[in-house]
Amino acid sequence: MISPKAILILFVFISINALSFSQKQTIRIATWNIEHMGSTGRGFPELKRKLPARTNKHFKKIAALIKDTLLLNIVAIQEVSITTSENNKSHSKELDAIIKRLGSTWTYYLASVDKTKYDAEMQNAFIYNTANVQLISAFEMSVPDFKVGKKAVFDRVPLVAYFKSTDPKIKNEDFILVNLHLASGKDNDENHLAAMVIIEQNLNNCLKKNGISTREYDRIILGDFNDDPFQKNADGNPIYISTLYDYMALKGYKDYVDESFKSTRMSNNFNSIIDHILVYKNLQNNIDHSKASIYLPPNKSEKDFFKWRSNYSDHFPVYIEIGLN
């Protein structure tokens, strides 16, 4: 027979664990190159076929994918056209249309840039649900204006966001996201490596300059890196160097995108893994899975992939879940 004392201890243990579980919040974060949102150039370059501008039908589908299918809380978006900029704040009529369909708790932050230095046509943005997270601060990261090879190291400015959970029960509730779109062309290994070294080494100073404490924040660097460390020649040797990822691993980051993803975009052979999610060591214990997830068209036929391209993008959303407590 179990003694009353043992029963009491068991009850306390169950209660404590139940309380701990109830105070955990799961945040689902994605990166998605949404392909020329609001600008020309969308289409099938490999087939020399262009696509028309998106309509309300497309905005409705994109909103439903974000909110209802993927159940996302934050989306780091790349390739958003700036419609207007005023008072250092950028707007996109296309993002406005998507937000309208997401609902009243959703909003976005779109990078505002110096048009003399950066590609002002398309920039990075965060779409997020204010019912789950609060954007405490967002800023365009100050980076040097130089080239490695023939490419500018940054033609789209890195966008940094400091988010906090809206749940008052969550103690470790804040985290940093860095949204990147590195130079196009996967053969620009040295360019991409230089960009990542600059970001990693200067992030703390940039946070401090923007009024954010430089303590060891939970942080994630994610986006379209235009860099595939997994492609190989016919002999099995890598086509590109993996130094960027080796360097970031040395600095405490794990890439939650691996070779099993096959492709994160619609390349000719579906072999382009260029969207990545690098999670800093402080936050890795808050992620239950060993790698991120990717959303692909359900039937995965050629017809369905082209339908996806017409309705959504040439990239597929890649996402992770982090637990805050």
PDB file of N, CA and C in Angstrom, residues 241-317:
ATOM      1  N   ILE A 241      32.415  25.224 -51.729  1.00  0.00           N
ATOM      2  CA  ILE A 241      33.042  25.068 -50.413  1.00  0.00           C
ATOM      3  C   ILE A 241      31.982  25.198 -49.317  1.00  0.00           C
ATOM      4  N   SER A 242      32.252  24.591 -48.162  1.00  0.00           N
ATOM      5  CA  SER A 242      31.310  24.653 -47.041  1.00  0.00           C
ATOM      6  C   SER A 242      31.865  25.477 -45.887  1.00  0.00           C
ATOM      7  N   THR A 243      32.847  26.338 -46.178  1.00  0.00           N
ATOM      8  CA  THR A 243      33.537  27.086 -45.124  1.00  0.00           C
ATOM      9  C   THR A 243      32.586  27.971 -44.331  1.00  0.00           C
ATOM     10  N   LEU A 244      31.582  28.544 -44.991  1.00  0.00           N
ATOM     11  CA  LEU A 244      30.610  29.399 -44.302  1.00  0.00           C
ATOM     12  C   LEU A 244      29.978  28.640 -43.137  1.00  0.00           C
ATOM     13  N   TYR A 245      29.543  27.421 -43.394  1.00  0.00           N
ATOM     14  CA  TYR A 245      28.838  26.633 -42.385  1.00  0.00           C
ATOM     15  C   TYR A 245      29.804  26.093 -41.334  1.00  0.00           C
ATOM     16  N   ASP A 246      31.041  25.788 -41.750  1.00  0.00           N
ATOM     17  CA  ASP A 246      32.067  25.362 -40.793  1.00  0.00           C
ATOM     18  C   ASP A 246      32.390  26.509 -39.837  1.00  0.00           C
ATOM     19  N   TYR A 247      32.501  27.704 -40.389  1.00  0.00           N
ATOM     20  CA  TYR A 247      32.785  28.880 -39.558  1.00  0.00           C
ATOM     21  C   TYR A 247      31.666  29.131 -38.559  1.00  0.00           C
ATOM     22  N   MET A 248      30.407  29.063 -39.031  1.00  0.00           N
ATOM     23  CA  MET A 248      29.277  29.329 -38.145  1.00  0.00           C
ATOM     24  C   MET A 248      29.127  28.229 -37.095  1.00  0.00           C
ATOM     25  N   ALA A 249      29.463  26.992 -37.451  1.00  0.00           N
ATOM     26  CA  ALA A 249      29.444  25.907 -36.459  1.00  0.00           C
ATOM     27  C   ALA A 249      30.476  26.170 -35.370  1.00  0.00           C
ATOM     28  N   LEU A 250      31.638  26.672 -35.761  1.00  0.00           N
ATOM     29  CA  LEU A 250      32.682  27.024 -34.810  1.00  0.00           C
ATOM     30  C   LEU A 250      32.212  28.117 -33.857  1.00  0.00           C
ATOM     31  N   LYS A 251      31.354  29.001 -34.349  1.00  0.00           N
ATOM     32  CA  LYS A 251      30.828  30.102 -33.549  1.00  0.00           C
ATOM     33  C   LYS A 251      29.579  29.712 -32.758  1.00  0.00           C
ATOM     34  N   GLY A 252      29.172  28.453 -32.855  1.00  0.00           N
ATOM     35  CA  GLY A 252      28.063  27.986 -32.031  1.00  0.00           C
ATOM     36  C   GLY A 252      26.730  27.870 -32.730  1.00  0.00           C
ATOM     37  N   TYR A 253      26.715  27.941 -34.063  1.00  0.00           N
ATOM     38  CA  TYR A 253      25.461  27.860 -34.816  1.00  0.00           C
ATOM     39  C   TYR A 253      25.318  26.494 -35.483  1.00  0.00           C
ATOM     40  N   LYS A 254      24.095  25.989 -35.489  1.00  0.00           N
ATOM     41  CA  LYS A 254      23.781  24.759 -36.204  1.00  0.00           C
ATOM     42  C   LYS A 254      22.832  25.071 -37.344  1.00  0.00           C
ATOM     43  N   ASP A 255      23.132  24.514 -38.531  1.00  0.00           N
ATOM     44  CA  ASP A 255      22.241  24.670 -39.682  1.00  0.00           C
ATOM     45  C   ASP A 255      21.168  23.586 -39.603  1.00  0.00           C
ATOM     46  N   TYR A 256      19.906  23.999 -39.496  1.00  0.00           N
ATOM     47  CA  TYR A 256      18.800  23.049 -39.400  1.00  0.00           C
ATOM     48  C   TYR A 256      18.287  22.610 -40.775  1.00  0.00           C
ATOM     49  N   VAL A 257      19.024  22.963 -41.818  1.00  0.00           N
ATOM     50  CA  VAL A 257      18.753  22.479 -43.171  1.00  0.00           C
ATOM     51  C   VAL A 257      19.934  21.605 -43.577  1.00  0.00           C
ATOM     52  N   ASP A 258      19.645  20.377 -43.994  1.00  0.00           N
ATOM     53  CA  ASP A 258      20.730  19.468 -44.365  1.00  0.00           C
ATOM     54  C   ASP A 258      20.504  18.889 -45.759  1.00  0.00           C
ATOM     55  N   GLU A 259      21.350  17.944 -46.120  1.00  0.00           N
ATOM     56  CA  GLU A 259      21.340  17.391 -47.480  1.00  0.00           C
ATOM     57  C   GLU A 259      20.044  16.658 -47.816  1.00  0.00           C
ATOM     58  N   SER A 260      19.321  16.203 -46.797  1.00  0.00           N
ATOM     59  CA  SER A 260      18.085  15.460 -47.037  1.00  0.00           C
ATOM     60  C   SER A 260      16.981  16.321 -47.620  1.00  0.00           C
ATOM     61  N   PHE A 261      17.140  17.638 -47.600  1.00  0.00           N
ATOM     62  CA  PHE A 261      16.108  18.524 -48.135  1.00  0.00           C
ATOM     63  C   PHE A 261      16.026  18.469 -49.664  1.00  0.00           C
ATOM     64  N   LYS A 262      17.061  17.957 -50.304  1.00  0.00           N
ATOM     65  CA  LYS A 262      17.113  17.802 -51.759  1.00  0.00           C
ATOM     66  C   LYS A 262      17.125  19.146 -52.484  1.00  0.00           C
ATOM     67  N   SER A 263      16.079  19.963 -52.277  1.00  0.00           N
ATOM     68  CA  SER A 263      16.015  21.283 -52.919  1.00  0.00           C
ATOM     69  C   SER A 263      15.034  22.168 -52.162  1.00  0.00           C
ATOM     70  N   THR A 264      15.420  23.425 -51.960  1.00  0.00           N
ATOM     71  CA  THR A 264      14.508  24.373 -51.325  1.00  0.00           C
ATOM     72  C   THR A 264      13.910  25.345 -52.340  1.00  0.00           C
ATOM     73  N   ARG A 265      14.246  25.126 -53.606  1.00  0.00           N
ATOM     74  CA  ARG A 265      13.675  25.973 -54.660  1.00  0.00           C
ATOM     75  C   ARG A 265      13.511  25.149 -55.939  1.00  0.00           C
ATOM     76  N   MET A 266      12.790  25.737 -56.902  1.00  0.00           N
ATOM     77  CA  MET A 266      12.522  25.036 -58.157  1.00  0.00           C
ATOM     78  C   MET A 266      13.635  25.271 -59.162  1.00  0.00           C
ATOM     79  N   SER A 267      14.765  24.613 -58.936  1.00  0.00           N
ATOM     80  CA  SER A 267      15.839  24.653 -59.915  1.00  0.00           C
ATOM     81  C   SER A 267      15.526  23.645 -61.019  1.00  0.00           C
ATOM     82  N   ASN A 268      16.334  23.649 -62.061  1.00  0.00           N
ATOM     83  CA  ASN A 268      16.082  22.738 -63.183  1.00  0.00           C
ATOM     84  C   ASN A 268      16.014  21.284 -62.738  1.00  0.00           C
ATOM     85  N   ASN A 269      16.909  20.891 -61.848  1.00  0.00           N
ATOM     86  CA  ASN A 269      16.980  19.501 -61.428  1.00  0.00           C
ATOM     87  C   ASN A 269      16.509  19.287 -59.982  1.00  0.00           C
ATOM     88  N   PHE A 270      15.876  20.314 -59.413  1.00  0.00           N
ATOM     89  CA  PHE A 270      15.448  20.237 -58.020  1.00  0.00           C
ATOM     90  C   PHE A 270      16.592  19.762 -57.117  1.00  0.00           C
ATOM     91  N   ASN A 271      17.712  20.475 -57.216  1.00  0.00           N
ATOM     92  CA  ASN A 271      18.882  20.115 -56.425  1.00  0.00           C
ATOM     93  C   ASN A 271      19.571  21.360 -55.869  1.00  0.00           C
ATOM     94  N   SER A 272      18.769  22.331 -55.439  1.00  0.00           N
ATOM     95  CA  SER A 272      19.306  23.609 -54.991  1.00  0.00           C
ATOM     96  C   SER A 272      18.876  23.876 -53.544  1.00  0.00           C
ATOM     97  N   ILE A 273      19.785  23.600 -52.603  1.00  0.00           N
ATOM     98  CA  ILE A 273      19.495  23.813 -51.173  1.00  0.00           C
ATOM     99  C   ILE A 273      20.148  25.121 -50.753  1.00  0.00           C
ATOM    100  N   ILE A 274      19.453  26.215 -50.953  1.00  0.00           N
ATOM    101  CA  ILE A 274      20.062  27.525 -50.724  1.00  0.00           C
ATOM    102  C   ILE A 274      19.372  28.331 -49.618  1.00  0.00           C
ATOM    103  N   ASP A 275      18.268  27.830 -49.071  1.00  0.00           N
ATOM    104  CA  ASP A 275      17.601  28.491 -47.949  1.00  0.00           C
ATOM    105  C   ASP A 275      18.021  27.776 -46.667  1.00  0.00           C
ATOM    106  N   HIS A 276      18.464  28.548 -45.674  1.00  0.00           N
ATOM    107  CA  HIS A 276      19.051  27.943 -44.482  1.00  0.00           C
ATOM    108  C   HIS A 276      18.533  28.613 -43.207  1.00  0.00           C
ATOM    109  N   ILE A 277      18.610  27.867 -42.109  1.00  0.00           N
ATOM    110  CA  ILE A 277      18.239  28.373 -40.782  1.00  0.00           C
ATOM    111  C   ILE A 277      19.359  28.009 -39.817  1.00  0.00           C
ATOM    112  N   LEU A 278      20.125  29.004 -39.378  1.00  0.00           N
ATOM    113  CA  LEU A 278      21.231  28.803 -38.450  1.00  0.00           C
ATOM    114  C   LEU A 278      20.780  29.219 -37.051  1.00  0.00           C
ATOM    115  N   VAL A 279      20.805  28.284 -36.120  1.00  0.00           N
ATOM    116  CA  VAL A 279      20.324  28.529 -34.763  1.00  0.00           C
ATOM    117  C   VAL A 279      21.514  28.538 -33.803  1.00  0.00           C
ATOM    118  N   TYR A 280      21.589  29.581 -32.976  1.00  0.00           N
ATOM    119  CA  TYR A 280      22.677  29.705 -32.003  1.00  0.00           C
ATOM    120  C   TYR A 280      22.499  28.689 -30.880  1.00  0.00           C
ATOM    121  N   LYS A 281      23.607  28.287 -30.270  1.00  0.00           N
ATOM    122  CA  LYS A 281      23.616  27.199 -29.288  1.00  0.00           C
ATOM    123  C   LYS A 281      22.671  27.438 -28.121  1.00  0.00           C
ATOM    124  N   ASN A 282      22.475  28.692 -27.697  1.00  0.00           N
ATOM    125  CA  ASN A 282      21.582  28.979 -26.574  1.00  0.00           C
ATOM    126  C   ASN A 282      20.156  28.514 -26.828  1.00  0.00           C
ATOM    127  N   LEU A 283      19.763  28.467 -28.081  1.00  0.00           N
ATOM    128  CA  LEU A 283      18.379  28.174 -28.439  1.00  0.00           C
ATOM    129  C   LEU A 283      18.178  26.743 -28.938  1.00  0.00           C
ATOM    130  N   GLN A 284      19.249  26.021 -29.177  1.00  0.00           N
ATOM    131  CA  GLN A 284      19.126  24.690 -29.780  1.00  0.00           C
ATOM    132  C   GLN A 284      18.381  23.703 -28.883  1.00  0.00           C
ATOM    133  N   ASN A 285      18.517  23.840 -27.567  1.00  0.00           N
ATOM    134  CA  ASN A 285      17.796  22.949 -26.650  1.00  0.00           C
ATOM    135  C   ASN A 285      16.298  23.206 -26.649  1.00  0.00           C
ATOM    136  N   ASN A 286      15.870  24.342 -27.204  1.00  0.00           N
ATOM    137  CA  ASN A 286      14.445  24.673 -27.273  1.00  0.00           C
ATOM    138  C   ASN A 286      13.786  24.117 -28.527  1.00  0.00           C
ATOM    139  N   ILE A 287      14.557  23.396 -29.335  1.00  0.00           N
ATOM    140  CA  ILE A 287      14.027  22.832 -30.581  1.00  0.00           C
ATOM    141  C   ILE A 287      14.019  21.316 -30.457  1.00  0.00           C
ATOM    142  N   ASP A 288      12.844  20.723 -30.565  1.00  0.00           N
ATOM    143  CA  ASP A 288      12.698  19.283 -30.353  1.00  0.00           C
ATOM    144  C   ASP A 288      13.220  18.446 -31.523  1.00  0.00           C
ATOM    145  N   HIS A 289      13.212  19.011 -32.725  1.00  0.00           N
ATOM    146  CA  HIS A 289      13.585  18.245 -33.908  1.00  0.00           C
ATOM    147  C   HIS A 289      15.038  18.524 -34.298  1.00  0.00           C
ATOM    148  N   SER A 290      15.655  17.539 -34.943  1.00  0.00           N
ATOM    149  CA  SER A 290      17.061  17.661 -35.325  1.00  0.00           C
ATOM    150  C   SER A 290      17.246  18.513 -36.575  1.00  0.00           C
ATOM    151  N   LYS A 291      16.164  18.741 -37.306  1.00  0.00           N
ATOM    152  CA  LYS A 291      16.255  19.576 -38.503  1.00  0.00           C
ATOM    153  C   LYS A 291      14.939  20.299 -38.733  1.00  0.00           C
ATOM    154  N   ALA A 292      14.972  21.277 -39.625  1.00  0.00           N
ATOM    155  CA  ALA A 292      13.792  22.060 -39.956  1.00  0.00           C
ATOM    156  C   ALA A 292      12.832  21.233 -40.807  1.00  0.00           C
ATOM    157  N   SER A 293      11.676  21.809 -41.100  1.00  0.00           N
ATOM    158  CA  SER A 293      10.689  21.191 -41.990  1.00  0.00           C
ATOM    159  C   SER A 293      10.570  22.031 -43.250  1.00  0.00           C
ATOM    160  N   ILE A 294      10.156  21.399 -44.330  1.00  0.00           N
ATOM    161  CA  ILE A 294       9.951  22.110 -45.596  1.00  0.00           C
ATOM    162  C   ILE A 294       8.566  21.769 -46.116  1.00  0.00           C
ATOM    163  N   TYR A 295       7.895  22.771 -46.672  1.00  0.00           N
ATOM    164  CA  TYR A 295       6.575  22.520 -47.259  1.00  0.00           C
ATOM    165  C   TYR A 295       6.732  22.349 -48.768  1.00  0.00           C
ATOM    166  N   LEU A 296       6.229  21.229 -49.283  1.00  0.00           N
ATOM    167  CA  LEU A 296       6.246  20.956 -50.716  1.00  0.00           C
ATOM    168  C   LEU A 296       4.819  20.711 -51.191  1.00  0.00           C
ATOM    169  N   PRO A 297       4.540  20.927 -52.468  1.00  0.00           N
ATOM    170  CA  PRO A 297       3.207  20.590 -53.001  1.00  0.00           C
ATOM    171  C   PRO A 297       2.845  19.154 -52.645  1.00  0.00           C
ATOM    172  N   PRO A 298       1.605  18.920 -52.192  1.00  0.00           N
ATOM    173  CA  PRO A 298       1.225  17.594 -51.664  1.00  0.00           C
ATOM    174  C   PRO A 298       1.497  16.434 -52.608  1.00  0.00           C
ATOM    175  N   ASN A 299       1.227  16.603 -53.909  1.00  0.00           N
ATOM    176  CA  ASN A 299       1.346  15.473 -54.839  1.00  0.00           C
ATOM    177  C   ASN A 299       2.721  15.352 -55.484  1.00  0.00           C
ATOM    178  N   LYS A 300       3.488  16.426 -55.452  1.00  0.00           N
ATOM    179  CA  LYS A 300       4.878  16.427 -55.926  1.00  0.00           C
ATOM    180  C   LYS A 300       5.039  16.010 -57.393  1.00  0.00           C
ATOM    181  N   SER A 301       4.003  16.193 -58.182  1.00  0.00           N
ATOM    182  CA  SER A 301       4.114  15.929 -59.611  1.00  0.00           C
ATOM    183  C   SER A 301       4.608  17.187 -60.306  1.00  0.00           C
ATOM    184  N   GLU A 302       5.075  17.041 -61.533  1.00  0.00           N
ATOM    185  CA  GLU A 302       5.557  18.204 -62.285  1.00  0.00           C
ATOM    186  C   GLU A 302       4.452  19.240 -62.440  1.00  0.00           C
ATOM    187  N   LYS A 303       3.229  18.779 -62.693  1.00  0.00           N
ATOM    188  CA  LYS A 303       2.095  19.676 -62.844  1.00  0.00           C
ATOM    189  C   LYS A 303       1.846  20.453 -61.554  1.00  0.00           C
ATOM    190  N   ASP A 304       1.938  19.766 -60.409  1.00  0.00           N
ATOM    191  CA  ASP A 304       1.695  20.427 -59.129  1.00  0.00           C
ATOM    192  C   ASP A 304       2.802  21.425 -58.792  1.00  0.00           C
ATOM    193  N   PHE A 305       4.042  21.103 -59.140  1.00  0.00           N
ATOM    194  CA  PHE A 305       5.139  22.029 -58.884  1.00  0.00           C
ATOM    195  C   PHE A 305       4.974  23.308 -59.713  1.00  0.00           C
ATOM    196  N   PHE A 306       4.580  23.179 -60.961  1.00  0.00           N
ATOM    197  CA  PHE A 306       4.386  24.370 -61.781  1.00  0.00           C
ATOM    198  C   PHE A 306       3.170  25.173 -61.309  1.00  0.00           C
ATOM    199  N   LYS A 307       2.166  24.491 -60.808  1.00  0.00           N
ATOM    200  CA  LYS A 307       1.012  25.181 -60.227  1.00  0.00           C
ATOM    201  C   LYS A 307       1.435  25.952 -58.981  1.00  0.00           C
ATOM    202  N   TRP A 308       2.306  25.314 -58.186  1.00  0.00           N
ATOM    203  CA  TRP A 308       2.850  25.990 -57.009  1.00  0.00           C
ATOM    204  C   TRP A 308       3.599  27.256 -57.419  1.00  0.00           C
ATOM    205  N   ARG A 309       4.433  27.122 -58.441  1.00  0.00           N
ATOM    206  CA  ARG A 309       5.218  28.276 -58.912  1.00  0.00           C
ATOM    207  C   ARG A 309       4.301  29.404 -59.350  1.00  0.00           C
ATOM    208  N   SER A 310       3.227  29.091 -60.018  1.00  0.00           N
ATOM    209  CA  SER A 310       2.293  30.111 -60.504  1.00  0.00           C
ATOM    210  C   SER A 310       1.569  30.799 -59.366  1.00  0.00           C
ATOM    211  N   ASN A 311       1.213  30.042 -58.339  1.00  0.00           N
ATOM    212  CA  ASN A 311       0.419  30.596 -57.241  1.00  0.00           C
ATOM    213  C   ASN A 311       1.253  31.193 -56.110  1.00  0.00           C
ATOM    214  N   TYR A 312       2.485  30.664 -55.917  1.00  0.00           N
ATOM    215  CA  TYR A 312       3.238  31.048 -54.729  1.00  0.00           C
ATOM    216  C   TYR A 312       4.614  31.628 -55.050  1.00  0.00           C
ATOM    217  N   SER A 313       5.582  30.769 -55.362  1.00  0.00           N
ATOM    218  CA  SER A 313       6.967  31.231 -55.484  1.00  0.00           C
ATOM    219  C   SER A 313       7.812  30.148 -56.129  1.00  0.00           C
ATOM    220  N   ASP A 314       9.074  30.483 -56.434  1.00  0.00           N
ATOM    221  CA  ASP A 314      10.009  29.458 -56.891  1.00  0.00           C
ATOM    222  C   ASP A 314      10.737  28.820 -55.714  1.00  0.00           C
ATOM    223  N   HIS A 315      10.491  29.306 -54.487  1.00  0.00           N
ATOM    224  CA  HIS A 315      11.067  28.717 -53.277  1.00  0.00           C
ATOM    225  C   HIS A 315       9.960  28.082 -52.447  1.00  0.00           C
ATOM    226  N   PHE A 316      10.363  27.166 -51.569  1.00  0.00           N
ATOM    227  CA  PHE A 316       9.429  26.523 -50.652  1.00  0.00           C
ATOM    228  C   PHE A 316       9.701  27.009 -49.230  1.00  0.00           C
ATOM    229  N   PRO A 317       8.659  27.225 -48.440  1.00  0.00           N
ATOM    230  CA  PRO A 317       8.876  27.658 -47.053  1.00  0.00           C
ATOM    231  C   PRO A 317       9.616  26.597 -46.243  1.00  0.00           C
TER     232      PRO A 317
END
